[in-house]
PDB file of C-alpha atoms and ligand atoms in Angstrom:
ATOM      1  CA  MET A   1     135.107 105.171  86.900  1.00 46.00           C
ATOM      2  CA  SER A   2     133.872 104.814  90.470  1.00 55.00           C
ATOM      3  CA  SER A   3     132.559 101.412  91.532  1.00 74.00           C
ATOM      4  CA  PRO A   4     129.012 100.702  90.373  1.00 93.00           C
ATOM      5  CA  ILE A   5     126.161 101.720  92.657  1.00 96.00           C
ATOM      6  CA  SER A   6     124.782  98.170  92.454  1.00 97.00           C
ATOM      7  CA  ASP A   7     127.860  96.938  94.320  1.00 96.00           C
ATOM      8  CA  ALA A   8     127.312  99.397  97.143  1.00 97.00           C
ATOM      9  CA  LEU A   9     123.646  98.467  97.485  1.00 98.00           C
ATOM     10  CA  ARG A  10     123.597  94.755  96.722  1.00 98.00           C
ATOM     11  CA  TYR A  11     122.132  92.628  99.486  1.00 98.00           C
ATOM     12  CA  ARG A  12     124.805  90.327 100.920  1.00 98.00           C
ATOM     13  CA  HIS A  13     123.629  86.970 102.209  1.00 98.00           C
ATOM     14  CA  GLY A  14     123.498  86.778 105.955  1.00 97.00           C
ATOM     15  CA  THR A  15     123.121  90.554 106.413  1.00 97.00           C
ATOM     16  CA  ASP A  16     120.824  91.631 109.240  1.00 97.00           C
ATOM     17  CA  LEU A  17     118.541  94.333 107.810  1.00 97.00           C
ATOM     18  CA  ALA A  18     118.600  96.030 111.205  1.00 96.00           C
ATOM     19  CA  ASP A  19     122.350  96.596 110.727  1.00 96.00           C
ATOM     20  CA  LEU A  20     121.861  98.561 107.516  1.00 97.00           C
ATOM     21  CA  ASP A  21     121.622 102.300 108.160  1.00 98.00           C
ATOM     22  CA  THR A  22     118.352 103.638 106.769  1.00 98.00           C
ATOM     23  CA  ARG A  23     119.902 107.134 106.713  1.00 98.00           C
ATOM     24  CA  GLY A  24     123.032 105.973 104.877  1.00 97.00           C
ATOM     25  CA  THR A  25     124.124 107.302 101.479  1.00 97.00           C
ATOM     26  CA  PRO A  26     126.290 104.487 100.030  1.00 97.00           C
ATOM     27  CA  GLY A  27     128.160 105.501  96.900  1.00 95.00           C
ATOM     28  CA  PHE A  28     127.369 109.205  97.315  1.00 96.00           C
ATOM     29  CA  ASP A  29     129.435 111.692  99.247  1.00 93.00           C
ATOM     30  CA  GLY A  30     127.802 114.973  98.249  1.00 94.00           C
ATOM     31  CA  SER A  31     125.044 117.010  99.863  1.00 96.00           C
ATOM     32  CA  LYS A  32     121.296 116.943  99.401  1.00 97.00           C
ATOM     33  CA  SER A  33     121.462 119.759  96.854  1.00 97.00           C
ATOM     34  CA  ASP A  34     124.255 117.967  94.964  1.00 97.00           C
ATOM     35  CA  ALA A  35     122.054 114.881  94.656  1.00 96.00           C
ATOM     36  CA  GLU A  36     119.007 116.907  93.617  1.00 95.00           C
ATOM     37  CA  LYS A  37     121.109 118.544  90.920  1.00 96.00           C
ATOM     38  CA  ALA A  38     122.794 115.312  89.776  1.00 94.00           C
ATOM     39  CA  LEU A  39     119.591 113.335  89.216  1.00 94.00           C
ATOM     40  CA  PRO A  40     118.058 115.410  86.374  1.00 94.00           C
ATOM     41  CA  GLU A  41     121.506 115.629  84.789  1.00 95.00           C
ATOM     42  CA  LEU A  42     121.196 111.906  84.083  1.00 94.00           C
ATOM     43  CA  ALA A  43     118.253 112.546  81.768  1.00 94.00           C
ATOM     44  CA  PRO A  44     120.067 112.904  78.410  1.00 95.00           C
ATOM     45  CA  GLU A  45     122.112 109.736  78.937  1.00 95.00           C
ATOM     46  CA  MET A  46     119.064 107.813  80.144  1.00 95.00           C
ATOM     47  CA  ALA A  47     117.068 108.958  77.107  1.00 95.00           C
ATOM     48  CA  ASP A  48     119.814 107.738  74.792  1.00 96.00           C
ATOM     49  CA  LEU A  49     120.133 104.371  76.575  1.00 97.00           C
ATOM     50  CA  GLN A  50     116.395 103.865  76.703  1.00 97.00           C
ATOM     51  CA  GLU A  51     116.000 104.651  73.023  1.00 97.00           C
ATOM     52  CA  LYS A  52     118.728 102.144  72.143  1.00 97.00           C
ATOM     53  CA  LEU A  53     116.857  99.529  74.158  1.00 98.00           C
ATOM     54  CA  PHE A  54     113.614 100.437  72.424  1.00 97.00           C
ATOM     55  CA  ALA A  55     115.304 100.335  69.004  1.00 97.00           C
ATOM     56  CA  ALA A  56     116.783  96.921  69.819  1.00 97.00           C
ATOM     57  CA  GLY A  57     113.347  95.612  70.792  1.00 96.00           C
ATOM     58  CA  TYR A  58     111.859  97.112  67.623  1.00 95.00           C
ATOM     59  CA  THR A  59     114.367  95.212  65.521  1.00 95.00           C
ATOM     60  CA  GLY A  60     113.992  91.811  67.161  1.00 95.00           C
ATOM     61  CA  SER A  61     116.114  91.831  70.337  1.00 96.00           C
ATOM     62  CA  ASP A  62     114.690  90.209  73.488  1.00 97.00           C
ATOM     63  CA  ARG A  63     116.387  92.579  75.886  1.00 98.00           C
ATOM     64  CA  ARG A  64     114.215  94.414  78.439  1.00 98.00           C
ATOM     65  CA  LEU A  65     114.490  95.725  81.983  1.00 98.00           C
ATOM     66  CA  LEU A  66     112.266  95.230  85.007  1.00 98.00           C
ATOM     67  CA  LEU A  67     112.587  97.465  88.066  1.00 98.00           C
ATOM     68  CA  VAL A  68     110.896  95.961  91.135  1.00 98.00           C
ATOM     69  CA  LEU A  69     110.130  98.395  93.982  1.00 98.00           C
ATOM     70  CA  GLN A  70     109.233  97.058  97.404  1.00 98.00           C
ATOM     71  CA  GLY A  71     109.088  98.828 100.741  1.00 98.00           C
ATOM     72  CA  MET A  72     106.970  99.617 103.748  1.00 98.00           C
ATOM     73  CA  ASP A  73     104.218 102.244 103.452  1.00 96.00           C
ATOM     74  CA  THR A  74     105.689 105.746 102.936  1.00 97.00           C
ATOM     75  CA  SER A  75     109.066 104.322 101.860  1.00 98.00           C
ATOM     76  CA  GLY A  76     108.707 106.334  98.675  1.00 95.00           C
ATOM     77  CA  LYS A  77     107.616 104.163  95.800  1.00 92.00           C
ATOM     78  CA  GLY A  78     105.522 107.085  94.528  1.00 89.00           C
ATOM     79  CA  GLY A  79     108.351 109.591  94.907  1.00 91.00           C
ATOM     80  CA  ILE A  80     110.624 107.355  92.862  1.00 93.00           C
ATOM     81  CA  LEU A  81     108.095 107.180  90.088  1.00 89.00           C
ATOM     82  CA  ARG A  82     108.001 110.983  89.953  1.00 88.00           C
ATOM     83  CA  HIS A  83     111.699 111.673  90.316  1.00 91.00           C
ATOM     84  CA  ALA A  84     113.817 108.801  88.991  1.00 88.00           C
ATOM     85  CA  VAL A  85     111.422 106.956  86.721  1.00 90.00           C
ATOM     86  CA  GLY A  86     110.167 110.361  85.529  1.00 89.00           C
ATOM     87  CA  LEU A  87     113.457 110.686  83.637  1.00 91.00           C
ATOM     88  CA  LEU A  88     112.345 107.923  81.282  1.00 93.00           C
ATOM     89  CA  ASP A  89     110.222 108.230  78.160  1.00 92.00           C
ATOM     90  CA  PRO A  90     106.747 106.901  79.031  1.00 92.00           C
ATOM     91  CA  GLY A  91     106.484 105.579  75.468  1.00 91.00           C
ATOM     92  CA  GLY A  92     108.904 102.729  76.143  1.00 94.00           C
ATOM     93  CA  MET A  93     107.817 102.140  79.706  1.00 95.00           C
ATOM     94  CA  ARG A  94     105.290  99.860  81.339  1.00 95.00           C
ATOM     95  CA  LEU A  95     104.274 100.783  84.868  1.00 95.00           C
ATOM     96  CA  LYS A  96     102.166  98.607  87.144  1.00 96.00           C
ATOM     97  CA  SER A  97     101.096  99.197  90.756  1.00 96.00           C
ATOM     98  CA  PHE A  98     100.001  95.934  92.344  1.00 98.00           C
ATOM     99  CA  LYS A  99      97.101  96.218  94.765  1.00 97.00           C
ATOM    100  CA  LYS A 100      95.197  93.689  96.815  1.00 97.00           C
ATOM    101  CA  PRO A 101      94.455  90.819  94.411  1.00 98.00           C
ATOM    102  CA  THR A 102      90.977  90.623  92.910  1.00 98.00           C
ATOM    103  CA  LYS A 103      88.826  87.535  93.244  1.00 98.00           C
ATOM    104  CA  GLU A 104      89.825  86.486  89.771  1.00 98.00           C
ATOM    105  CA  GLU A 105      93.514  86.983  90.482  1.00 98.00           C
ATOM    106  CA  LEU A 106      93.198  84.933  93.658  1.00 98.00           C
ATOM    107  CA  SER A 107      91.691  82.065  91.688  1.00 98.00           C
ATOM    108  CA  HIS A 108      95.017  81.673  89.823  1.00 98.00           C
ATOM    109  CA  ASP A 109      98.582  80.979  90.890  1.00 98.00           C
ATOM    110  CA  PHE A 110     100.148  84.083  92.481  1.00 98.00           C
ATOM    111  CA  LEU A 111     102.413  84.630  89.468  1.00 98.00           C
ATOM    112  CA  TRP A 112      99.518  84.764  87.008  1.00 98.00           C
ATOM    113  CA  ARG A 113      98.787  88.456  87.412  1.00 98.00           C
ATOM    114  CA  ILE A 114     102.520  89.264  87.400  1.00 98.00           C
ATOM    115  CA  GLU A 115     103.113  87.406  84.148  1.00 98.00           C
ATOM    116  CA  ARG A 116     100.501  89.585  82.421  1.00 98.00           C
ATOM    117  CA  GLU A 117     102.274  92.819  83.336  1.00 98.00           C
ATOM    118  CA  LEU A 118     105.832  91.956  82.311  1.00 98.00           C
ATOM    119  CA  PRO A 119     107.654  94.352  79.989  1.00 98.00           C
ATOM    120  CA  GLY A 120     107.838  93.356  76.341  1.00 97.00           C
ATOM    121  CA  PRO A 121     111.047  93.399  74.273  1.00 97.00           C
ATOM    122  CA  GLY A 122     112.654  96.847  74.333  1.00 97.00           C
ATOM    123  CA  GLU A 123     110.495  98.034  77.240  1.00 98.00           C
ATOM    124  CA  ILE A 124     111.316  99.106  80.764  1.00 97.00           C
ATOM    125  CA  GLY A 125     108.839  97.657  83.245  1.00 97.00           C
ATOM    126  CA  ILE A 126     108.336  99.222  86.646  1.00 97.00           C
ATOM    127  CA  PHE A 127     106.621  97.247  89.393  1.00 97.00           C
ATOM    128  CA  ASP A 128     105.308  99.292  92.328  1.00 97.00           C
ATOM    129  CA  ARG A 129     104.906  96.259  94.634  1.00 98.00           C
ATOM    130  CA  SER A 130     105.182  92.881  92.978  1.00 98.00           C
ATOM    131  CA  HIS A 131     105.065  89.105  93.396  1.00 98.00           C
ATOM    132  CA  TYR A 132     107.016  89.703  96.622  1.00 99.00           C
ATOM    133  CA  GLU A 133     103.794  90.881  98.302  1.00 98.00           C
ATOM    134  CA  ASP A 134     102.829  87.222  98.101  1.00 98.00           C
ATOM    135  CA  VAL A 135     105.578  86.361 100.589  1.00 98.00           C
ATOM    136  CA  LEU A 136     105.346  89.634 102.571  1.00 98.00           C
ATOM    137  CA  VAL A 137     101.842  90.869 103.409  1.00 98.00           C
ATOM    138  CA  VAL A 138     100.542  87.348 102.737  1.00 98.00           C
ATOM    139  CA  LYS A 139     103.014  85.893 105.219  1.00 98.00           C
ATOM    140  CA  VAL A 140     102.521  88.561 107.884  1.00 98.00           C
ATOM    141  CA  HIS A 141      98.743  88.090 107.798  1.00 98.00           C
ATOM    142  CA  GLN A 142      98.798  84.356 107.003  1.00 98.00           C
ATOM    143  CA  LEU A 143      96.542  84.920 103.998  1.00 98.00           C
ATOM    144  CA  THR A 144      97.379  81.439 102.747  1.00 97.00           C
ATOM    145  CA  ASP A 145      98.786  78.320 104.359  1.00 96.00           C
ATOM    146  CA  ALA A 146     102.404  78.088 105.437  1.00 97.00           C
ATOM    147  CA  ALA A 147     103.316  75.324 102.976  1.00 98.00           C
ATOM    148  CA  GLU A 148     102.130  77.435 100.050  1.00 98.00           C
ATOM    149  CA  ILE A 149     104.209  80.390 101.232  1.00 98.00           C
ATOM    150  CA  GLU A 150     107.275  78.147 101.589  1.00 98.00           C
ATOM    151  CA  ARG A 151     106.764  76.911  98.030  1.00 98.00           C
ATOM    152  CA  ARG A 152     106.714  80.447  96.685  1.00 98.00           C
ATOM    153  CA  TYR A 153     110.364  81.317  97.314  1.00 98.00           C
ATOM    154  CA  ASP A 154     111.596  78.629  94.937  1.00 98.00           C
ATOM    155  CA  ALA A 155     108.779  79.424  92.528  1.00 98.00           C
ATOM    156  CA  ILE A 156     109.900  83.082  92.472  1.00 98.00           C
ATOM    157  CA  ASN A 157     113.525  82.091  91.870  1.00 98.00           C
ATOM    158  CA  ALA A 158     112.578  79.790  88.999  1.00 98.00           C
ATOM    159  CA  PHE A 159     110.281  82.478  87.535  1.00 98.00           C
ATOM    160  CA  GLU A 160     112.950  85.180  87.701  1.00 98.00           C
ATOM    161  CA  GLN A 161     115.601  82.839  86.269  1.00 98.00           C
ATOM    162  CA  ARG A 162     113.309  82.211  83.322  1.00 98.00           C
ATOM    163  CA  LEU A 163     112.816  85.935  82.739  1.00 98.00           C
ATOM    164  CA  VAL A 164     116.564  86.495  82.822  1.00 98.00           C
ATOM    165  CA  ASP A 165     117.118  83.610  80.391  1.00 98.00           C
ATOM    166  CA  GLU A 166     114.581  85.262  78.098  1.00 97.00           C
ATOM    167  CA  GLY A 167     116.541  88.531  78.055  1.00 97.00           C
ATOM    168  CA  THR A 168     115.221  90.524  81.017  1.00 98.00           C
ATOM    169  CA  VAL A 169     117.488  92.416  83.387  1.00 98.00           C
ATOM    170  CA  ILE A 170     115.776  92.430  86.792  1.00 98.00           C
ATOM    171  CA  VAL A 171     116.631  95.196  89.260  1.00 98.00           C
ATOM    172  CA  LYS A 172     115.029  94.514  92.639  1.00 98.00           C
ATOM    173  CA  CYS A 173     115.063  97.287  95.245  1.00 98.00           C
ATOM    174  CA  MET A 174     113.913  97.268  98.823  1.00 98.00           C
ATOM    175  CA  LEU A 175     113.372 100.843 100.017  1.00 98.00           C
ATOM    176  CA  HIS A 176     114.628 100.613 103.574  1.00 98.00           C
ATOM    177  CA  ILE A 177     113.190 103.072 106.125  1.00 98.00           C
ATOM    178  CA  SER A 178     113.140 103.224 109.903  1.00 98.00           C
ATOM    179  CA  PRO A 179     109.888 103.022 111.889  1.00 98.00           C
ATOM    180  CA  GLU A 180     110.547 106.573 113.130  1.00 98.00           C
ATOM    181  CA  THR A 181     110.682 107.878 109.575  1.00 98.00           C
ATOM    182  CA  GLN A 182     107.461 106.104 108.734  1.00 98.00           C
ATOM    183  CA  LYS A 183     105.770 107.677 111.745  1.00 98.00           C
ATOM    184  CA  GLU A 184     106.936 111.152 110.708  1.00 98.00           C
ATOM    185  CA  ARG A 185     105.716 110.635 107.163  1.00 98.00           C
ATOM    186  CA  LEU A 186     102.330 109.282 108.247  1.00 98.00           C
ATOM    187  CA  LEU A 187     101.897 112.241 110.608  1.00 98.00           C
ATOM    188  CA  ALA A 188     102.872 114.588 107.786  1.00 97.00           C
ATOM    189  CA  ARG A 189     100.148 113.048 105.635  1.00 96.00           C
ATOM    190  CA  LEU A 190      97.579 113.708 108.356  1.00 97.00           C
ATOM    191  CA  ASP A 191      98.732 117.318 108.677  1.00 97.00           C
ATOM    192  CA  ASP A 192      98.530 118.136 104.997  1.00 97.00           C
ATOM    193  CA  PRO A 193      95.154 118.372 103.257  1.00 97.00           C
ATOM    194  CA  THR A 194      96.911 117.637  99.956  1.00 96.00           C
ATOM    195  CA  LYS A 195      98.252 114.371 101.355  1.00 95.00           C
ATOM    196  CA  GLN A 196      95.423 113.139 103.566  1.00 97.00           C
ATOM    197  CA  TRP A 197      94.066 111.043 100.696  1.00 96.00           C
ATOM    198  CA  LYS A 198      97.190 108.899 100.837  1.00 94.00           C
ATOM    199  CA  PHE A 199      96.553 107.943 104.454  1.00 96.00           C
ATOM    200  CA  LYS A 200      94.485 104.933 105.400  1.00 95.00           C
ATOM    201  CA  PRO A 201      93.651 104.038 109.011  1.00 96.00           C
ATOM    202  CA  GLU A 202      94.890 100.519 108.126  1.00 96.00           C
ATOM    203  CA  ASP A 203      98.361 101.996 107.628  1.00 96.00           C
ATOM    204  CA  VAL A 204      98.542 102.392 111.409  1.00 97.00           C
ATOM    205  CA  ASP A 205      97.459  98.770 111.902  1.00 97.00           C
ATOM    206  CA  GLU A 206     100.114  97.593 109.441  1.00 97.00           C
ATOM    207  CA  ARG A 207     102.712  99.591 111.316  1.00 97.00           C
ATOM    208  CA  GLY A 208     101.876  97.475 114.346  1.00 98.00           C
ATOM    209  CA  HIS A 209     103.309  94.503 112.426  1.00 98.00           C
ATOM    210  CA  TRP A 210     106.645  96.215 111.749  1.00 98.00           C
ATOM    211  CA  ASP A 211     108.843  93.444 113.116  1.00 98.00           C
ATOM    212  CA  ALA A 212     106.906  90.731 111.316  1.00 98.00           C
ATOM    213  CA  TYR A 213     107.319  92.660 108.061  1.00 98.00           C
ATOM    214  CA  GLN A 214     111.040  93.097 108.617  1.00 98.00           C
ATOM    215  CA  ALA A 215     111.335  89.351 109.272  1.00 98.00           C
ATOM    216  CA  ALA A 216     109.381  88.583 106.094  1.00 98.00           C
ATOM    217  CA  TYR A 217     111.639  90.942 104.123  1.00 98.00           C
ATOM    218  CA  ALA A 218     114.706  89.296 105.629  1.00 98.00           C
ATOM    219  CA  THR A 219     113.525  85.857 104.462  1.00 98.00           C
ATOM    220  CA  ALA A 220     112.582  87.100 100.991  1.00 98.00           C
ATOM    221  CA  LEU A 221     115.948  88.825 100.531  1.00 98.00           C
ATOM    222  CA  GLU A 222     117.902  85.872 101.840  1.00 98.00           C
ATOM    223  CA  TRP A 223     116.103  83.296  99.675  1.00 98.00           C
ATOM    224  CA  CYS A 224     115.464  85.306  96.566  1.00 98.00           C
ATOM    225  CA  SER A 225     118.665  87.285  96.164  1.00 98.00           C
ATOM    226  CA  THR A 226     120.179  85.194  93.392  1.00 98.00           C
ATOM    227  CA  GLU A 227     123.042  85.589  90.961  1.00 97.00           C
ATOM    228  CA  ALA A 228     120.471  86.036  88.196  1.00 98.00           C
ATOM    229  CA  ALA A 229     118.360  88.584  90.084  1.00 98.00           C
ATOM    230  CA  PRO A 230     120.022  90.054  93.180  1.00 98.00           C
ATOM    231  CA  TRP A 231     118.240  92.294  95.675  1.00 98.00           C
ATOM    232  CA  HIS A 232     119.395  95.821  96.464  1.00 98.00           C
ATOM    233  CA  VAL A 233     118.676  97.550  99.749  1.00 98.00           C
ATOM    234  CA  VAL A 234     118.282 101.297  99.221  1.00 98.00           C
ATOM    235  CA  PRO A 235     118.467 103.394 102.399  1.00 98.00           C
ATOM    236  CA  SER A 236     115.385 105.575 102.044  1.00 98.00           C
ATOM    237  CA  ASP A 237     115.081 107.811 105.088  1.00 98.00           C
ATOM    238  CA  ARG A 238     116.612 110.544 102.946  1.00 98.00           C
ATOM    239  CA  LYS A 239     114.373 111.000  99.939  1.00 97.00           C
ATOM    240  CA  TRP A 240     117.042 112.742  97.886  1.00 97.00           C
ATOM    241  CA  TYR A 241     119.440 109.825  98.296  1.00 97.00           C
ATOM    242  CA  ARG A 242     116.747 107.273  97.510  1.00 97.00           C
ATOM    243  CA  ASN A 243     115.782 109.037  94.270  1.00 96.00           C
ATOM    244  CA  TRP A 244     119.391 109.528  93.230  1.00 96.00           C
ATOM    245  CA  ALA A 245     120.264 105.877  93.960  1.00 97.00           C
ATOM    246  CA  ILE A 246     117.380 104.492  91.921  1.00 97.00           C
ATOM    247  CA  GLY A 247     118.274 106.804  89.026  1.00 96.00           C
ATOM    248  CA  GLN A 248     121.856 105.547  89.171  1.00 96.00           C
ATOM    249  CA  LEU A 249     120.778 101.912  89.350  1.00 97.00           C
ATOM    250  CA  LEU A 250     118.615 102.380  86.272  1.00 96.00           C
ATOM    251  CA  ARG A 251     121.420 104.147  84.415  1.00 96.00           C
ATOM    252  CA  GLU A 252     123.962 101.495  85.346  1.00 97.00           C
ATOM    253  CA  HIS A 253     121.805  98.553  84.285  1.00 97.00           C
ATOM    254  CA  LEU A 254     120.756 100.211  81.026  1.00 97.00           C
ATOM    255  CA  ALA A 255     124.377 101.015  80.205  1.00 97.00           C
ATOM    256  CA  ALA A 256     125.432  97.439  81.028  1.00 97.00           C
ATOM    257  CA  LEU A 257     123.169  96.182  78.250  1.00 96.00           C
ATOM    258  CA  ASP A 258     125.874  97.664  76.023  1.00 95.00           C
ATOM    259  CA  LEU A 259     123.489  98.242  73.151  1.00 96.00           C
ATOM    260  CA  ASP A 260     124.298  99.991  69.931  1.00 95.00           C
ATOM    261  CA  TRP A 261     121.979 101.431  67.321  1.00 97.00           C
ATOM    262  CA  PRO A 262     120.642  98.546  65.228  1.00 95.00           C
ATOM    263  CA  GLU A 263     122.188  97.968  61.801  1.00 94.00           C
ATOM    264  CA  PRO A 264     119.629  98.589  59.066  1.00 94.00           C
ATOM    265  CA  ASP A 265     118.446  95.448  57.283  1.00 93.00           C
ATOM    266  CA  TYR A 266     118.159  97.363  53.983  1.00 96.00           C
ATOM    267  CA  ASP A 267     120.695  98.875  51.622  1.00 97.00           C
ATOM    268  CA  ILE A 268     121.029 102.545  52.539  1.00 97.00           C
ATOM    269  CA  ALA A 269     122.462 103.635  49.164  1.00 97.00           C
ATOM    270  CA  GLU A 270     119.693 101.854  47.336  1.00 97.00           C
ATOM    271  CA  GLN A 271     116.963 103.470  49.425  1.00 98.00           C
ATOM    272  CA  ARG A 272     118.626 106.870  49.111  1.00 97.00           C
ATOM    273  CA  ALA A 273     118.737 106.493  45.344  1.00 97.00           C
ATOM    274  CA  ARG A 274     115.060 105.607  45.235  1.00 97.00           C
ATOM    275  CA  LEU A 275     114.180 108.783  47.127  1.00 97.00           C
ATOM    276  CA  GLU A 276     116.509 111.010  45.116  1.00 97.00           C
ATOM    277  CA  ASN A 277     115.321 109.650  41.778  1.00 96.00           C
ATOM    278  CA  GLU A 278     111.669 110.020  42.598  1.00 92.00           C
ATOM    279  CA  LYS A 279     109.680 111.490  39.758  1.00 83.00           C
TER     280      LYS A 279
HETATM  281  P1  AMP B   1      99.200 101.061  98.097  1.00 78.30           P
HETATM  282  O1  AMP B   1     100.492 100.607  97.457  1.00 78.30           O
HETATM  283  O2  AMP B   1      99.414 101.984  99.247  1.00 78.30           O
HETATM  284  O3  AMP B   1      98.237 101.570  97.090  1.00 78.30           O
HETATM  285  O4  AMP B   1      98.519  99.764  98.743  1.00 78.30           O
HETATM  286  C1  AMP B   1      98.333  98.587  98.056  1.00 78.30           C
HETATM  287  C2  AMP B   1      97.906  97.532  99.052  1.00 78.30           C
HETATM  288  O5  AMP B   1      97.743  96.300  98.357  1.00 78.30           O
HETATM  289  C3  AMP B   1      98.898  97.291 100.151  1.00 78.30           C
HETATM  290  O6  AMP B   1      98.251  97.300 101.379  1.00 78.30           O
HETATM  291  C4  AMP B   1      99.447  95.900  99.847  1.00 78.30           C
HETATM  292  O7  AMP B   1      99.820  95.198 100.991  1.00 78.30           O
HETATM  293  C5  AMP B   1      98.270  95.262  99.147  1.00 78.30           C
HETATM  294  N1  AMP B   1      98.699  94.146  98.306  1.00 78.30           N
HETATM  295  C6  AMP B   1      99.479  94.192  97.205  1.00 78.30           C
HETATM  296  N2  AMP B   1      99.709  92.948  96.738  1.00 78.30           N
HETATM  297  C7  AMP B   1      99.075  92.097  97.557  1.00 78.30           C
HETATM  298  C8  AMP B   1      98.933  90.677  97.602  1.00 78.30           C
HETATM  299  N3  AMP B   1      99.502  89.893  96.691  1.00 78.30           N
HETATM  300  N4  AMP B   1      98.186  90.152  98.597  1.00 78.30           N
HETATM  301  C9  AMP B   1      97.586  90.939  99.505  1.00 78.30           C
HETATM  302  N5  AMP B   1      97.680  92.284  99.535  1.00 78.30           N
HETATM  303  C10 AMP B   1      98.420  92.865  98.565  1.00 78.30           C
HETATM  304 MG1   MG B   2      99.527 103.130 100.924  1.00 78.30          MG
END
């Protein structure tokens, strides 16, 4: 078997994000059409793995998976939901897109709203943005004081360690794009009446803080890439690679759970006899 995709994408401490090629295709040496063909071919295996996870949860296992997607605007969190996450059965999935916190959410600790959206046993949770916004946008715009932001890195590590101890596999992905790609994609949104709704004038303001965002990402990755919950950096200038890579990461982590179909807790012969001898 080739080396796991997680190895190729895992964030290594001390890496300068600027040195990682946003157009790269680590772990894949085929063409765009190869990748677009390979992704849906994962579906049967993913369905089997997901159902085993669901069955395990149904019969008392604590195992679950949480995919965390972070990235600059237009990095493709939506595209991933359609293409890679779309391979999963929505029945066993819990998807949450985190927006600007409400007044109520802001009145609690930053992890409060996250806690409420975690996947249950047997489920696959998908976070489109996450608790990392609380050390990204919040840091870039100084939405809270510096000491509170500093505190959050350790709080996140302790939180994620707890989730892992409770049976969650956490797969954290930063979708890494270049500023040029973002510009192209924002312009494309303006040019297309079917995409104009996705554009907000604030997106252009946010773009003005590109370097501050990259610095905030660098700190978050450096501090919060742990043995228990490592970060992955997914080059995302090429949408087909990005979608393929996330599909592979999901497949790999589901397979690593190494789950089997649960053993029945009843006597099969006895139950069969009851049905066959029905009057
Ligand atoms: P979108 O993902 O394009 O729908 O935008 C969601 C917006 O919510 C983005 O501008 C995020 O920066 C913002 N957001 C998400 N989480 C937080 C947070 N914890 N604090 C402040 N803004 C946030
Ligand atoms: Mg947006």
